[in-house]
Coordinates of C-alpha atoms and ligand atoms in Angstrom, one line a residue:
X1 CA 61.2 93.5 127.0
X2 CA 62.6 93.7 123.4
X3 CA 65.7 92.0 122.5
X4 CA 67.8 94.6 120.1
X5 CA 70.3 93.2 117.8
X6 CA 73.6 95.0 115.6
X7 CA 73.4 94.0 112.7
X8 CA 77.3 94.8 110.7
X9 CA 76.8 95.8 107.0
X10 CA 74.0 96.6 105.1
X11 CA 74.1 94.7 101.9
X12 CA 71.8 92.1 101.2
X13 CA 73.1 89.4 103.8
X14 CA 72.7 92.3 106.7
X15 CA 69.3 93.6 105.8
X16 CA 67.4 90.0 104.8
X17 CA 68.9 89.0 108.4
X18 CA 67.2 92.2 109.8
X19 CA 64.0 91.4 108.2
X20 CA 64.2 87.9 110.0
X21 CA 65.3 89.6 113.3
X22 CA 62.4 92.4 113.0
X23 CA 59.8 89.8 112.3
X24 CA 60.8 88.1 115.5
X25 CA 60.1 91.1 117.5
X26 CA 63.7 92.6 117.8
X27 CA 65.0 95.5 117.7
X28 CA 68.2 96.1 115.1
X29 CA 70.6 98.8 114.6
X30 CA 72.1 98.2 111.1
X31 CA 75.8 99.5 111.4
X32 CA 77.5 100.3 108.0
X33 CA 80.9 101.6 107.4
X34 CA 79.8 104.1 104.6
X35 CA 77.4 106.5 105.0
X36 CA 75.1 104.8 102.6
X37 CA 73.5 101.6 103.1
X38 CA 73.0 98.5 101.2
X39 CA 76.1 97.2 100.5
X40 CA 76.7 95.7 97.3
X41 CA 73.6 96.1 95.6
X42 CA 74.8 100.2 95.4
X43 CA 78.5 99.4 95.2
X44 CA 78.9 95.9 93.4
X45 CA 75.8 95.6 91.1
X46 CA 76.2 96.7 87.6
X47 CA 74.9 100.3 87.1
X48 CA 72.8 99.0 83.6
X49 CA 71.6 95.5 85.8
X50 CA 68.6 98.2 86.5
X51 CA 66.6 95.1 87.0
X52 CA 68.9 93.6 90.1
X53 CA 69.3 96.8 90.8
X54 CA 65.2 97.9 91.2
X55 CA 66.0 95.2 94.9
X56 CA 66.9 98.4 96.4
X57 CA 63.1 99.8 96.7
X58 CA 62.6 96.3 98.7
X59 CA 65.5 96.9 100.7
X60 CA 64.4 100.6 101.9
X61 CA 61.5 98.5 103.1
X62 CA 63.7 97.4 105.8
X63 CA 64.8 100.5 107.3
X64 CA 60.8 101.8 107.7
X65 CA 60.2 99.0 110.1
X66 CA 59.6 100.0 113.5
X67 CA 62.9 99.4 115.4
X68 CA 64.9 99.3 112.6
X69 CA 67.6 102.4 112.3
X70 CA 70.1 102.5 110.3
X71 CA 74.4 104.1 111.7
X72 CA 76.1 104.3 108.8
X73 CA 79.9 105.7 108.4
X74 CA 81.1 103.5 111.6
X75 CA 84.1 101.2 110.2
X76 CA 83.7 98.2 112.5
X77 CA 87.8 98.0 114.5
X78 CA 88.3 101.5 114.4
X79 CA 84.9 103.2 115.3
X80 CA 83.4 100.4 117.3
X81 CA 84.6 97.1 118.8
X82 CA 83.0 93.4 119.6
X83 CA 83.6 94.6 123.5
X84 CA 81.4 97.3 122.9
X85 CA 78.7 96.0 120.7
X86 CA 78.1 93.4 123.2
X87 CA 77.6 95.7 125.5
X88 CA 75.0 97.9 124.0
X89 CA 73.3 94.8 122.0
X90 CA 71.6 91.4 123.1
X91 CA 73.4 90.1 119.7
X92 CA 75.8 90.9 117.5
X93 CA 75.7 89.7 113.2
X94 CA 78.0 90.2 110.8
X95 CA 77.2 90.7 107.4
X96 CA 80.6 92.4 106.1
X97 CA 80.7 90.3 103.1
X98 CA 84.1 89.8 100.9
X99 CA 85.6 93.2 100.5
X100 CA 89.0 92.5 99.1
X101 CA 90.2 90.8 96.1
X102 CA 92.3 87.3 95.2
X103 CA 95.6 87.6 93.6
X104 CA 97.0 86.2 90.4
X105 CA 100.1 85.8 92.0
X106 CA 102.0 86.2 88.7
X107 CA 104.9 88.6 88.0
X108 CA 103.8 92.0 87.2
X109 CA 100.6 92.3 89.1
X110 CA 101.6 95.7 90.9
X111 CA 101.9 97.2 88.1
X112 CA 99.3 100.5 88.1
X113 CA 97.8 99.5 85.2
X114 CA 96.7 96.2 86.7
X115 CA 94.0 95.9 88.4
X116 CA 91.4 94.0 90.8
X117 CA 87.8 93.4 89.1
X118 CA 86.8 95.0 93.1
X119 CA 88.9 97.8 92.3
X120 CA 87.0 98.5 89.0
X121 CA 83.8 98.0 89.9
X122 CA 84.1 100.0 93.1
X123 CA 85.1 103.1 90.8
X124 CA 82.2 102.2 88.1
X125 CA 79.7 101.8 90.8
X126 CA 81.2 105.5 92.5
X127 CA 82.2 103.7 96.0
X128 CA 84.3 106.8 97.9
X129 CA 87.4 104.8 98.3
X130 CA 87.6 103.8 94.8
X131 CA 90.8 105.3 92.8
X132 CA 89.6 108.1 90.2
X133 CA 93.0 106.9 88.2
X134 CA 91.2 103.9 87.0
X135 CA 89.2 106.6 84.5
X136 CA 92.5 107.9 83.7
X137 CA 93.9 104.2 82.3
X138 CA 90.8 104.0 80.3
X139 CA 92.2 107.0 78.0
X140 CA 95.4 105.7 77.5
X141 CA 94.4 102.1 76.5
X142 CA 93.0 100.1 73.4
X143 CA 93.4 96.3 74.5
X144 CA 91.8 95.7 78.0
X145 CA 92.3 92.1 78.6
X146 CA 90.2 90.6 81.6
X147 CA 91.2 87.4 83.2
X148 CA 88.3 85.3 85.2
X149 CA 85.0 83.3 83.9
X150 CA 82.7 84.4 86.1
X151 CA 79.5 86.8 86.1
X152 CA 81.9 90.1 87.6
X153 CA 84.2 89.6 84.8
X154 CA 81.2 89.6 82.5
X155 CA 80.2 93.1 84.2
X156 CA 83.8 94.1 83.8
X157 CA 83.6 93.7 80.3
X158 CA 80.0 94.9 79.5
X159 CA 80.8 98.3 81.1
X160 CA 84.5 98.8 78.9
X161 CA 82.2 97.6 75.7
X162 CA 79.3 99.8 76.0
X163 CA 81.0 103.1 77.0
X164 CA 79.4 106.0 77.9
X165 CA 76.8 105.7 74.8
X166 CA 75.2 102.5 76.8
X167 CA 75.9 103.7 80.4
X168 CA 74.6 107.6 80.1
X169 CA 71.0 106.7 81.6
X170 CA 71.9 105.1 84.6
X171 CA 73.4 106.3 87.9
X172 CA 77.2 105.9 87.4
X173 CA 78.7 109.7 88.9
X174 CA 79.3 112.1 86.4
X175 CA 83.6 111.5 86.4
X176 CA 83.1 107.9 85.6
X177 CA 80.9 108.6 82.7
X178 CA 83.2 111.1 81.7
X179 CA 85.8 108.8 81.9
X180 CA 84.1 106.3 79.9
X181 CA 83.4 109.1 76.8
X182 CA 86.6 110.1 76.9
X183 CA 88.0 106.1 76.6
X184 CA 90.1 104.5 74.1
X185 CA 88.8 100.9 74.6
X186 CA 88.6 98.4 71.5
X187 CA 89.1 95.5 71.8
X188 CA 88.6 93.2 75.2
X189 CA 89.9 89.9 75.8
X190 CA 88.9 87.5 78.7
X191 CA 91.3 85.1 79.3
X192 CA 89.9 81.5 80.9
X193 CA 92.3 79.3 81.8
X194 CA 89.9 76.2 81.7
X195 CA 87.1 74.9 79.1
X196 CA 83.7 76.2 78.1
X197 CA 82.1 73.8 79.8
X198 CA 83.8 74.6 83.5
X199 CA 82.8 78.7 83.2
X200 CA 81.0 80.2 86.4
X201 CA 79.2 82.8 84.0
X202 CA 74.9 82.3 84.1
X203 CA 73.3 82.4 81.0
X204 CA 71.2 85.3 81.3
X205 CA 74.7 87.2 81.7
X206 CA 76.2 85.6 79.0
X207 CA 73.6 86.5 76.7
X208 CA 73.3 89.7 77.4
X209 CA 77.0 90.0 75.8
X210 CA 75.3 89.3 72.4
X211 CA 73.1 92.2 71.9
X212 CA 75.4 95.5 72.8
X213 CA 75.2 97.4 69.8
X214 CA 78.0 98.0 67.6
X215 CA 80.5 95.0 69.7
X216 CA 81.4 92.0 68.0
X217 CA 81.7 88.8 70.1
X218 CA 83.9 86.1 69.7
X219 CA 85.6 83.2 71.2
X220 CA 89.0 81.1 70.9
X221 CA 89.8 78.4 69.9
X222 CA 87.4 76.7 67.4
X223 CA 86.4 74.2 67.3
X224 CA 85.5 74.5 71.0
X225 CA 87.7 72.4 73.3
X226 CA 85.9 69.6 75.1
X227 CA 86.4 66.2 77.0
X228 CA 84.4 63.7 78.2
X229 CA 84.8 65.1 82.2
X230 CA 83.2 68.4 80.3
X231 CA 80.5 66.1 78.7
X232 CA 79.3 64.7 82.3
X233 CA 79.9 68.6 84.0
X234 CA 77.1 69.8 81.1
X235 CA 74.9 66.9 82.2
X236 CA 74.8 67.7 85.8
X237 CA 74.2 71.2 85.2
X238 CA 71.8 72.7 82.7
X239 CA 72.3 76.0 82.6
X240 CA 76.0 74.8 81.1
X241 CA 73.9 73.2 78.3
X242 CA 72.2 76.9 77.4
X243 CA 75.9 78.6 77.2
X244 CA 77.8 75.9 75.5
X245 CA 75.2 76.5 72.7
X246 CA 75.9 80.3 73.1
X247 CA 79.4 80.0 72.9
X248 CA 78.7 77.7 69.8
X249 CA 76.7 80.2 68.1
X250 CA 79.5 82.4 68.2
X251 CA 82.1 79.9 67.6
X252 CA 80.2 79.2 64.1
X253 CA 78.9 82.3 62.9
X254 CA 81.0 83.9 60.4
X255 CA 83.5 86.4 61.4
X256 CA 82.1 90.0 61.7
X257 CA 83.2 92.8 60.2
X258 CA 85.1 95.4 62.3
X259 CA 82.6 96.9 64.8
X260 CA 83.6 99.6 67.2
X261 CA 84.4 97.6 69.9
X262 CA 85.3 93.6 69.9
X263 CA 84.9 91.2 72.7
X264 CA 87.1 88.0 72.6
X265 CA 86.7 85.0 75.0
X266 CA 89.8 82.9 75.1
X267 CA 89.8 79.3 76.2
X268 CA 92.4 77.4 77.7
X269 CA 94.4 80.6 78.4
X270 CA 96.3 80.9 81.7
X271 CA 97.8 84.0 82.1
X272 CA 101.8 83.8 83.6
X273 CA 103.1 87.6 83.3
X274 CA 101.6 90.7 82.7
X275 CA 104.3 92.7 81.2
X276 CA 105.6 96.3 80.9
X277 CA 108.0 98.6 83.5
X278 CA 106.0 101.7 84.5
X279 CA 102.9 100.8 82.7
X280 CA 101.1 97.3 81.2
X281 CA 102.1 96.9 77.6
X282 CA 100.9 93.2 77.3
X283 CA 100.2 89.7 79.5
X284 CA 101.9 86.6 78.7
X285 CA 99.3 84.0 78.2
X286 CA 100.0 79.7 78.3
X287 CA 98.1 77.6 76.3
X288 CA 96.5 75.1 78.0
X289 CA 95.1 71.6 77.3
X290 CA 91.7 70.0 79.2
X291 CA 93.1 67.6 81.8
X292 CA 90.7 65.1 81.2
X293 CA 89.2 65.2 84.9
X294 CA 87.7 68.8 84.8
X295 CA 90.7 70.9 84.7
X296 CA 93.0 72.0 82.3
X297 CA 97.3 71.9 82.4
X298 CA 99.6 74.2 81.2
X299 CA 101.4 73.1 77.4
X300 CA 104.2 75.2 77.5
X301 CA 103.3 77.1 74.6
X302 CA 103.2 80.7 75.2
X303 CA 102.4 84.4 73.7
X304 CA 101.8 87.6 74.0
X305 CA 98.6 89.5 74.0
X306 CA 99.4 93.2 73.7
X307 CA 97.6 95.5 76.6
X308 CA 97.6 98.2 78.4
X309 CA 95.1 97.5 80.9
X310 CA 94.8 94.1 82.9
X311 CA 91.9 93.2 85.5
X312 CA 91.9 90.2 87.5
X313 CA 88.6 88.9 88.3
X314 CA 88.9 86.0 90.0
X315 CA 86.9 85.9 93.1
X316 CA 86.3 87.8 96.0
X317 CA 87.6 87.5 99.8
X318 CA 86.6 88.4 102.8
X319 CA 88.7 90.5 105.3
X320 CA 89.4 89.4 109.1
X321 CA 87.1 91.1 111.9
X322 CA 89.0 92.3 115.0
X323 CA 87.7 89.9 117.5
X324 CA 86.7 86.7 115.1
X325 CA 88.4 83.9 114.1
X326 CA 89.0 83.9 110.5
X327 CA 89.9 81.0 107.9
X328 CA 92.8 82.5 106.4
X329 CA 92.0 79.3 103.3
X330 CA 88.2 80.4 102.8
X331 CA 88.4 84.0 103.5
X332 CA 85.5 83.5 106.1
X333 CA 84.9 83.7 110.0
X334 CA 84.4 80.1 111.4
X335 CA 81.0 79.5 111.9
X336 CA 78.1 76.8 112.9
X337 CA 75.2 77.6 110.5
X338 CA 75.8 80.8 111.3
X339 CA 77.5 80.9 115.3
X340 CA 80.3 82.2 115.9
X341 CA 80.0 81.7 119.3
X342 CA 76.6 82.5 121.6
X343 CA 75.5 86.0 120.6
X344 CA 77.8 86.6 117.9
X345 CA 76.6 85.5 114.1
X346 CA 77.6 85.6 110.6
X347 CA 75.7 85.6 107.6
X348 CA 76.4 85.8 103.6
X349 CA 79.5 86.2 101.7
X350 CA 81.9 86.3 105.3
X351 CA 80.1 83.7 106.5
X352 CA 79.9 81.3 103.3
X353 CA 82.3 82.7 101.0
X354 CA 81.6 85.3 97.7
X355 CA 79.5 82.4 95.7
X356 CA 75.8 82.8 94.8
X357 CA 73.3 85.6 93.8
X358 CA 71.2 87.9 96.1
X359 CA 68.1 86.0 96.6
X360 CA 71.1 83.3 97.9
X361 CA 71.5 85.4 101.3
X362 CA 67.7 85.0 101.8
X363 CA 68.2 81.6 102.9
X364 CA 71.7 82.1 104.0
X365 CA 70.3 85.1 106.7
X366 CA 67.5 83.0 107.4
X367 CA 69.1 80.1 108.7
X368 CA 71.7 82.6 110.4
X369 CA 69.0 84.3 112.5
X370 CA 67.4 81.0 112.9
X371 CA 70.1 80.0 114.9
X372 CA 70.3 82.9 116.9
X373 CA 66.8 82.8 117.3
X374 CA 67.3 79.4 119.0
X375 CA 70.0 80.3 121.3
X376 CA 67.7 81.5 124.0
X377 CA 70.3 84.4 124.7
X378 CA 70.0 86.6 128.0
X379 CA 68.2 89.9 127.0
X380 CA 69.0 93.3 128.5
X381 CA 65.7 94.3 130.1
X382 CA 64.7 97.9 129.3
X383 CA 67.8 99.2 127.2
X384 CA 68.3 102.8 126.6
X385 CA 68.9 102.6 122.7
X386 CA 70.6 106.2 122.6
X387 CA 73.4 104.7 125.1
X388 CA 75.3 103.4 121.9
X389 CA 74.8 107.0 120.7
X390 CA 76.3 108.7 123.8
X391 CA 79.5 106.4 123.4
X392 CA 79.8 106.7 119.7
X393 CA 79.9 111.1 120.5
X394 CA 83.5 111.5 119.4
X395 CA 82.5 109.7 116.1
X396 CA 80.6 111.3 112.7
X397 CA 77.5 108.4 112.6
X398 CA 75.0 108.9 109.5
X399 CA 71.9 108.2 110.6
X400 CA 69.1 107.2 108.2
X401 CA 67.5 110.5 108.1
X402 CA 71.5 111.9 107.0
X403 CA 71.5 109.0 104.4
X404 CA 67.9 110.6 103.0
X405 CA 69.3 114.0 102.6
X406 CA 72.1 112.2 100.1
X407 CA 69.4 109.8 98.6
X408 CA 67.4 113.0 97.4
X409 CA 70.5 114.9 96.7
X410 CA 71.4 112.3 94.2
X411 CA 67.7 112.1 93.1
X412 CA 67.8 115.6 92.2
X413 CA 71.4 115.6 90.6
X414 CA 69.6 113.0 88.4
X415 CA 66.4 114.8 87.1
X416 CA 68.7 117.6 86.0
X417 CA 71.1 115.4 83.5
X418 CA 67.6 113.1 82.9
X419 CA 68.5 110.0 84.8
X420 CA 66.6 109.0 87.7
X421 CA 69.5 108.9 89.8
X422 CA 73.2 110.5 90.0
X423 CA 75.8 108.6 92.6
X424 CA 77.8 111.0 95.0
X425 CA 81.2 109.2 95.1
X426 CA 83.1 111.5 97.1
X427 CA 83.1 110.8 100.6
X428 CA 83.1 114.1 102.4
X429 CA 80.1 115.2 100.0
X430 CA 78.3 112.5 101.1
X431 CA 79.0 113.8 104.7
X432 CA 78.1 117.3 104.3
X433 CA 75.1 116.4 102.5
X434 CA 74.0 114.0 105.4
X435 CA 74.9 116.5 108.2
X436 CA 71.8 118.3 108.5
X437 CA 74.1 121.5 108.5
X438 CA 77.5 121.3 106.8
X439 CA 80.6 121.8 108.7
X440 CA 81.9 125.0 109.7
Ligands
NAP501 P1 83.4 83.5 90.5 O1 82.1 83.2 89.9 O2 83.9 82.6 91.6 O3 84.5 83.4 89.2 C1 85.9 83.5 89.4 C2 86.6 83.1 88.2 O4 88.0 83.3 88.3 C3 86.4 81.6 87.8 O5 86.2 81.5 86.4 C4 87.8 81.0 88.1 O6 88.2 79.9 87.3 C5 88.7 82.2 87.8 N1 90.0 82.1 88.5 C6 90.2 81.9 89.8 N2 91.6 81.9 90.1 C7 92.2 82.1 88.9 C8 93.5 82.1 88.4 N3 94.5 82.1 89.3 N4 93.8 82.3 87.1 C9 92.8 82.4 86.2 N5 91.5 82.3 86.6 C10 91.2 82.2 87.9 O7 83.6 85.0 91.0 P2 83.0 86.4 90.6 O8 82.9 86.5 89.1 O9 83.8 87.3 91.3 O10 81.5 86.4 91.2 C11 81.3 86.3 92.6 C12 79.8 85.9 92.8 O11 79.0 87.0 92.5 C13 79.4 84.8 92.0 O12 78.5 83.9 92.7 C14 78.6 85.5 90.8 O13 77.7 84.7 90.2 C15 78.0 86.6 91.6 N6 77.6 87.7 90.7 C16 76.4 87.6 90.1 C17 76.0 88.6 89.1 C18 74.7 88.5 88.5 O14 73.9 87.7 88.8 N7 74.4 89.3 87.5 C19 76.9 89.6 88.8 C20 78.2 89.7 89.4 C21 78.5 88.7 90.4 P3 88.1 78.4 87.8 O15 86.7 78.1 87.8 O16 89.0 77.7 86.8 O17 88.7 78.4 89.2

């Protein structure tokens, strides 16, 4: 009698929990809403992070288990429901992760030339629902300024400074690199509204800023701005030790020469309005003082940093599951180390919030099917595994073998141009190419 399990997304959270699961004896169908699986490692890690990115072999692993298949292109509330999945599975885990973005909450944000760091990645990383007029903006703008100190932002701004010249070998789809040849970027800023010392950068990432050839980097204001609370945060954490001696470095060297592109950190810089009817032309920006106690307050003093392109990257959030409780403060589904409530689970970014690395949901999924392991649940003797099939007729499920078609589509697109791999982003070419016949 083998327990089988759904296991809902297929990012790193989803598929670490599957390992756990599958080494336990189960069963798991991994259920994704697009037809290609592992979640945020293809859609949210940085197409020249080839490194992070190499996690993907490891994570194909999973699906050549025995028992292991893989449903992609089933959106969780409208293709299937809880009431069904706990019908065709002995237990149900959720893995969705932290799909949508946080708001600034500042006037102008609607504008269409401001935009979410998920909303920019997704199109850089060739997700199917990502807007193609993000490659559009790039044409039309000099002064990107990104708001948010943490290691996205740091993508954000890696990808506008490098271009096409550092992006052409890796597997961003051919319109985005397009895009990126054709783009006016100069100069980017990143606005932090606190202190060098309270960044949520690592410095690996930081580092890497220092070597993209032909970009200056910078930071404001010198000398750096610190505090005793900033003296104690450095203690407690190292790795704040490594980048306040980056950001020194730069803070001391003399200034360079113009270079083709410029990077600019900005301390103490709360943004208040991004500004412009119709299209961005610039975001007003406070300047702030250090609080003293690990913050920062406003001074009053404003000005204007001319733009014409404004991402906010400040954090993740998960979306509510038809079915779940949700914490509408935390952006996560209610949980106890993992339950949700006997048979149903959660694991990773919806289940802890967006924080951490990766290797991070090891542990997380761990302790998540830990849990579930534990709960002694009631197992369906003898389940007919194609029974979830049968129900799910009406719908247009990728299975892994469809998902293998696209994987060596994209592998070939890749050998022709020289790169190992070219992303399909639209969504009904990934569909054709995983239906073993296309459409009529
Ligand atoms: P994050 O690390 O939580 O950083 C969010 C940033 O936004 C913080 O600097 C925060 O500043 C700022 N912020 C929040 N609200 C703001 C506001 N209203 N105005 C101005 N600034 C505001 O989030 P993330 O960058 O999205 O990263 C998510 C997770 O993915 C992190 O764990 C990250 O390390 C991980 N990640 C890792 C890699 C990698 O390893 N290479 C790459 C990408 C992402 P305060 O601190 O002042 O709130």
């Amino acid at each position: 009698m083998t327990p089988v399990a759904a296991v809902i997304g297929s990012g790193p959270a989803g598929l670490f929990a599957t390992d756990g699961l599958s080494a336990a004896g189960w069963d798991v169908d991994v259920i994704d809403a697009l037809p290609a699986p592992y979640g945020l490692v293809r859609y949210g890690v940085a197409p020249d992070h080839l490194k992070i990115k190499s996690i993907l072999n490891r994570m194909r692993q999973t699906f050549i288990r025995p028992g292991v298949r893989f449903l992609g292109n089933l959106t969780f509330g409208r293709d299937i429901d809880l009431a069904v999945l706990r019908r065709h599975y002995d237990a149900v885990l959720f893995a969705t992760g932290a799909p949508s973005d946080r708001a600034l909450g500042i006037p102008g944000e609607e504008l269409p030339a401001s935009r979410s760091a998920a909303e920019f990645v997704s199109w850089y990383s060739g997700h199917p629902s990502a807007d193609p007029a993000i490659g559009e903006l790039l044409e039309s703008t000099r002064t990107a300024v990104i708001v948010g100190a943490g290691n996205v932002a740091l993508d954000v701004a890696r990808v506008l400074a490098k271009g096409a010249a550092g992006l052409s070998h890796t597997d961003v789809p051919d319109p985005v690199l397009a895009a990126l040849r054709t783009s006016a970027v100069r100069d980017v800023h990143l606005l932090i509204r606190r202190g060098p010392a309270q960044v949520k950068f690592t410095p690996l990432e930081l580092r890497e800023m220092n070597s993209l050839p032909g970009v200056s980097v910078s930071v404001e204001p010198v000398p750096l701005p610190t505090d005793e609370a900033s003296q104690q945060q450095v203690a407690q954490r190292r790795q704040l030790a490594t980048m306040l001696g980056v950001f020194g470095q730069w803070a001391l060297r003399p200034v360079p020469g113009r270079q083709e592109r410029s990077v600019v950190f900005h301390f103490l810089a709360r943004p208040v309005a991004i500004l412009g009817t119709g299209r961005v032309r610039g975001i007003e920006v406070e300047r702030c003082v250090l609080d003293g106690a690990g913050g920062a307050t406003g001074t009053g003093e404003q000005r204007v940093l001319d733009a014409q392109l404004v991402i906010r990257s400040v954090g993740y959030r998960g979306a509510a599951l038809p079915g779940l409780p949700f914490d509408e403060v935390t952006g996560t589904v209610p949980n106890e180390a993992g339950r949700v409530s006997a048979g149903v689970y959660v694991a990773g970014w919806i289940k802890r919030g967006p924080t951490g690395v990766i290797g991070t949901n090891k542990a997380d999924a761990g302790d998540s099917v830990a849990t579930l392991l534990g709960d002694d649940l009631p197992v369906v003797a003898h389940r007919d595994r194609d029974a979830i099939l049968t129900e799910l007729a009406g719908t247009d499920v990728v299975t892994w073998d469809g998902w293998s078609r696209v994987d060596s589509s994209e592998i070939d697109l890749g050998r022709r141009s020289g790169r190992e791999r070219v992303k399909i982003a639209d969504l009904n070419q990934l569909l054709d190419l995983a239906r073993e016949r296309p459409r009529d």
